Every structure is written in C-alpha cells, then in structure tokens.
Amino acid sequence: MVSVDSGVDSSADHQPEARTSSRLWHVTLSVSGPEAPLPEVRRALEQLAHDHPFLLTSRYADDHAEIRYWEEARDLHDAAAIALRLWGEHRSTAKLPPWETVGLEVIDRETYHQRISEGYGPAPAVPVGVHPF
C-alpha cells in the first residue's frame, strides 16, 4: 500500500497538547575564556539581552560571565540543548567574546521556587540587567 500525503497537517490536532506540555526552566549558563575589555563584554551582553528577551541578568568580568534566564521547553533535554547553543549562536550578532561554555544548570520552575523558599539555591535575579561581578 502506498501512503499519500493529503496536504492536511495531522499534527495540528496535537498542537494544544504540545503547548500544554511546555514548561519553564531556569537556566544558569557560565562562560569563560581569554580576557576581553570590560566595556566590550558589557556591550555584548547588553546586545545578547536585546536579542534574547527572556534574559534575566548577566554578571561579568573580563574573562568570564554568568547568564541567567527562563527558557520555555518541553523537557530538560530541550532546555539544556537550547542553552548550550545560546552563546555560539549569538557570538557574531552580539559580538560576544570567543569564550566557551564551562557550566550549565537547568532546573524546573518548581525546583527554583522551592530552593528560594528554603533559603538556598540561586538568589532571585535582582537587579535585572547586565552587571559586573
């Protein structure tokens, strides 16, 4: 038997299910590498925040940075994959330093809020924005 594509997207029936299964993940991405001028690092991180609107906060020094943001993804694997591509995909457009990813933490929203309420884990991102360490 030969299957013929009717042109009707049968996955449309599953879209609402896919949307409801999406979750929020708190991502902390750490990058480091050779020293770069602080004003250039700040400008690049500000551009990254503009390009990636869910960025909460960035902390930086001349040879490393930490970026924290919320990512919407189906599961931890998807959220981590997106996070691991973030720096490289924005390197040229934001003129980010040629640093490499050296750390990654991805936790679900419930775990993030549980850690905060118990007094441990990453502090809430206040103030939001790009700041030196």
PDB file of C-alpha atoms in Angstrom:
ATOM      1  CA  MET A   1       0.000   0.000   0.000  1.00  0.00           C
ATOM      2  CA  VAL A   2       1.276   3.491  -0.873  1.00  0.00           C
ATOM      3  CA  SER A   3       0.763   6.346   1.554  1.00  0.00           C
ATOM      4  CA  VAL A   4      -0.242   9.656   0.033  1.00  0.00           C
ATOM      5  CA  ASP A   5       0.173  12.996   1.784  1.00  0.00           C
ATOM      6  CA  SER A   6      -3.218  14.664   1.785  1.00  0.00           C
ATOM      7  CA  GLY A   7      -1.688  18.086   2.452  1.00  0.00           C
ATOM      8  CA  VAL A   8      -3.545  18.267   5.743  1.00  0.00           C
ATOM      9  CA  ASP A   9      -1.290  18.630   8.734  1.00  0.00           C
ATOM     10  CA  SER A  10      -2.461  15.913  11.097  1.00  0.00           C
ATOM     11  CA  SER A  11      -0.087  17.271  13.771  1.00  0.00           C
ATOM     12  CA  ALA A  12      -2.395  20.279  14.123  1.00  0.00           C
ATOM     13  CA  ASP A  13      -4.621  18.054  16.245  1.00  0.00           C
ATOM     14  CA  HIS A  14      -1.715  17.642  18.665  1.00  0.00           C
ATOM     15  CA  GLN A  15      -0.586  21.272  18.904  1.00  0.00           C
ATOM     16  CA  PRO A  16      -2.614  22.178  22.010  1.00  0.00           C
ATOM     17  CA  GLU A  17      -1.158  19.129  23.756  1.00  0.00           C
ATOM     18  CA  ALA A  18       2.377  20.211  22.776  1.00  0.00           C
ATOM     19  CA  ARG A  19       1.760  23.712  24.135  1.00  0.00           C
ATOM     20  CA  THR A  20       0.455  22.455  27.460  1.00  0.00           C
ATOM     21  CA  SER A  21       3.409  20.127  27.893  1.00  0.00           C
ATOM     22  CA  SER A  22       5.873  23.012  27.555  1.00  0.00           C
ATOM     23  CA  ARG A  23       7.420  24.124  30.853  1.00  0.00           C
ATOM     24  CA  LEU A  24       9.574  26.944  32.153  1.00  0.00           C
ATOM     25  CA  TRP A  25      13.168  26.158  33.060  1.00  0.00           C
ATOM     26  CA  HIS A  26      15.579  28.393  34.960  1.00  0.00           C
ATOM     27  CA  VAL A  27      18.936  28.375  33.184  1.00  0.00           C
ATOM     28  CA  THR A  28      22.301  29.489  34.519  1.00  0.00           C
ATOM     29  CA  LEU A  29      24.981  29.464  31.818  1.00  0.00           C
ATOM     30  CA  SER A  30      28.635  30.093  32.719  1.00  0.00           C
ATOM     31  CA  VAL A  31      31.188  31.018  30.066  1.00  0.00           C
ATOM     32  CA  SER A  32      34.871  31.908  30.231  1.00  0.00           C
ATOM     33  CA  GLY A  33      37.916  32.477  28.100  1.00  0.00           C
ATOM     34  CA  PRO A  34      40.681  34.950  27.309  1.00  0.00           C
ATOM     35  CA  GLU A  35      40.463  38.425  28.802  1.00  0.00           C
ATOM     36  CA  ALA A  36      38.404  40.980  26.907  1.00  0.00           C
ATOM     37  CA  PRO A  37      37.911  44.702  27.591  1.00  0.00           C
ATOM     38  CA  LEU A  38      35.120  45.160  30.150  1.00  0.00           C
ATOM     39  CA  PRO A  39      33.214  47.787  28.113  1.00  0.00           C
ATOM     40  CA  GLU A  40      33.113  45.367  25.152  1.00  0.00           C
ATOM     41  CA  VAL A  41      31.917  42.494  27.346  1.00  0.00           C
ATOM     42  CA  ARG A  42      29.170  44.683  28.807  1.00  0.00           C
ATOM     43  CA  ARG A  43      28.056  45.919  25.382  1.00  0.00           C
ATOM     44  CA  ALA A  44      27.990  42.363  24.026  1.00  0.00           C
ATOM     45  CA  LEU A  45      25.920  41.083  26.961  1.00  0.00           C
ATOM     46  CA  GLU A  46      23.505  44.004  26.605  1.00  0.00           C
ATOM     47  CA  GLN A  47      23.110  43.090  22.935  1.00  0.00           C
ATOM     48  CA  LEU A  48      22.548  39.450  23.885  1.00  0.00           C
ATOM     49  CA  ALA A  49      19.821  40.581  26.319  1.00  0.00           C
ATOM     50  CA  HIS A  50      18.216  42.528  23.485  1.00  0.00           C
ATOM     51  CA  ASP A  51      18.447  39.548  21.102  1.00  0.00           C
ATOM     52  CA  HIS A  52      17.274  37.017  23.714  1.00  0.00           C
ATOM     53  CA  PRO A  53      14.442  38.813  25.521  1.00  0.00           C
ATOM     54  CA  PHE A  54      13.986  36.297  28.346  1.00  0.00           C
ATOM     55  CA  LEU A  55      17.440  37.034  29.725  1.00  0.00           C
ATOM     56  CA  LEU A  56      17.078  37.983  33.390  1.00  0.00           C
ATOM     57  CA  THR A  57      20.529  39.001  34.414  1.00  0.00           C
ATOM     58  CA  SER A  58      24.159  38.754  33.409  1.00  0.00           C
ATOM     59  CA  ARG A  59      27.180  39.143  35.607  1.00  0.00           C
ATOM     60  CA  TYR A  60      30.566  39.568  34.002  1.00  0.00           C
ATOM     61  CA  ALA A  61      34.273  40.079  34.456  1.00  0.00           C
ATOM     62  CA  ASP A  62      36.995  40.427  31.839  1.00  0.00           C
ATOM     63  CA  ASP A  63      37.407  36.646  31.470  1.00  0.00           C
ATOM     64  CA  HIS A  64      34.053  35.095  32.446  1.00  0.00           C
ATOM     65  CA  ALA A  65      30.331  35.695  32.645  1.00  0.00           C
ATOM     66  CA  GLU A  66      27.208  34.129  34.097  1.00  0.00           C
ATOM     67  CA  ILE A  67      23.889  34.438  32.306  1.00  0.00           C
ATOM     68  CA  ARG A  68      20.566  33.626  33.960  1.00  0.00           C
ATOM     69  CA  TYR A  69      17.242  33.411  32.191  1.00  0.00           C
ATOM     70  CA  TRP A  70      13.996  31.489  31.793  1.00  0.00           C
ATOM     71  CA  GLU A  71      13.604  29.123  28.852  1.00  0.00           C
ATOM     72  CA  GLU A  72      10.370  27.565  27.672  1.00  0.00           C
ATOM     73  CA  ALA A  73      10.893  23.992  26.531  1.00  0.00           C
ATOM     74  CA  ARG A  74       9.209  20.611  26.516  1.00  0.00           C
ATOM     75  CA  ASP A  75      11.730  18.976  28.829  1.00  0.00           C
ATOM     76  CA  LEU A  76      15.123  19.381  30.450  1.00  0.00           C
ATOM     77  CA  HIS A  77      16.929  17.940  27.426  1.00  0.00           C
ATOM     78  CA  ASP A  78      15.430  20.557  25.110  1.00  0.00           C
ATOM     79  CA  ALA A  79      16.110  23.412  27.545  1.00  0.00           C
ATOM     80  CA  ALA A  80      19.727  22.301  28.004  1.00  0.00           C
ATOM     81  CA  ALA A  81      20.264  21.925  24.254  1.00  0.00           C
ATOM     82  CA  ILE A  82      18.966  25.455  23.646  1.00  0.00           C
ATOM     83  CA  ALA A  83      21.158  26.809  26.458  1.00  0.00           C
ATOM     84  CA  LEU A  84      24.270  25.093  25.135  1.00  0.00           C
ATOM     85  CA  ARG A  85      23.738  26.722  21.737  1.00  0.00           C
ATOM     86  CA  LEU A  86      22.956  30.207  23.069  1.00  0.00           C
ATOM     87  CA  TRP A  87      26.489  31.618  23.261  1.00  0.00           C
ATOM     88  CA  GLY A  88      27.641  30.217  19.924  1.00  0.00           C
ATOM     89  CA  GLU A  89      24.506  31.197  18.036  1.00  0.00           C
ATOM     90  CA  HIS A  90      24.724  34.801  19.232  1.00  0.00           C
ATOM     91  CA  ARG A  91      28.518  35.108  19.145  1.00  0.00           C
ATOM     92  CA  SER A  92      28.713  37.001  15.853  1.00  0.00           C
ATOM     93  CA  THR A  93      25.479  39.026  16.034  1.00  0.00           C
ATOM     94  CA  ALA A  94      26.091  40.252  19.602  1.00  0.00           C
ATOM     95  CA  LYS A  95      29.895  40.321  19.125  1.00  0.00           C
ATOM     96  CA  LEU A  96      30.362  38.134  22.194  1.00  0.00           C
ATOM     97  CA  PRO A  97      33.898  37.260  23.310  1.00  0.00           C
ATOM     98  CA  PRO A  98      35.294  33.948  21.983  1.00  0.00           C
ATOM     99  CA  TRP A  99      34.599  32.187  25.260  1.00  0.00           C
ATOM    100  CA  GLU A 100      33.418  28.646  25.838  1.00  0.00           C
ATOM    101  CA  THR A 101      30.629  27.289  27.980  1.00  0.00           C
ATOM    102  CA  VAL A 102      32.107  25.972  31.223  1.00  0.00           C
ATOM    103  CA  GLY A 103      28.979  25.433  33.290  1.00  0.00           C
ATOM    104  CA  LEU A 104      25.274  24.876  32.914  1.00  0.00           C
ATOM    105  CA  GLU A 105      22.457  24.431  35.398  1.00  0.00           C
ATOM    106  CA  VAL A 106      18.884  23.869  34.241  1.00  0.00           C
ATOM    107  CA  ILE A 107      16.149  23.440  36.828  1.00  0.00           C
ATOM    108  CA  ASP A 108      12.385  23.471  36.522  1.00  0.00           C
ATOM    109  CA  ARG A 109      10.322  26.342  37.852  1.00  0.00           C
ATOM    110  CA  GLU A 110       9.033  24.355  40.844  1.00  0.00           C
ATOM    111  CA  THR A 111      12.561  23.409  41.942  1.00  0.00           C
ATOM    112  CA  TYR A 112      13.754  27.007  41.508  1.00  0.00           C
ATOM    113  CA  HIS A 113      10.959  28.356  43.729  1.00  0.00           C
ATOM    114  CA  GLN A 114      11.422  25.549  46.269  1.00  0.00           C
ATOM    115  CA  ARG A 115      15.121  26.389  46.583  1.00  0.00           C
ATOM    116  CA  ILE A 116      14.352  30.083  47.043  1.00  0.00           C
ATOM    117  CA  SER A 117      11.701  29.406  49.686  1.00  0.00           C
ATOM    118  CA  GLU A 118      14.095  27.126  51.584  1.00  0.00           C
ATOM    119  CA  GLY A 119      16.833  29.770  51.513  1.00  0.00           C
ATOM    120  CA  TYR A 120      19.325  28.090  49.229  1.00  0.00           C
ATOM    121  CA  GLY A 121      19.993  27.965  45.535  1.00  0.00           C
ATOM    122  CA  PRO A 122      20.405  30.899  43.190  1.00  0.00           C
ATOM    123  CA  ALA A 123      19.119  34.149  44.622  1.00  0.00           C
ATOM    124  CA  PRO A 124      16.379  35.846  42.632  1.00  0.00           C
ATOM    125  CA  ALA A 125      17.775  37.861  39.747  1.00  0.00           C
ATOM    126  CA  VAL A 126      17.619  41.328  41.261  1.00  0.00           C
ATOM    127  CA  PRO A 127      18.501  43.719  39.876  1.00  0.00           C
ATOM    128  CA  VAL A 128      17.635  42.533  36.405  1.00  0.00           C
ATOM    129  CA  GLY A 129      20.154  43.526  33.743  1.00  0.00           C
ATOM    130  CA  VAL A 130      23.860  43.361  32.987  1.00  0.00           C
ATOM    131  CA  HIS A 131      26.190  43.920  35.951  1.00  0.00           C
ATOM    132  CA  PRO A 132      29.865  43.357  36.823  1.00  0.00           C
ATOM    133  CA  PHE A 133      30.687  40.645  39.364  1.00  0.00           C
TER     134      PHE A 133
END
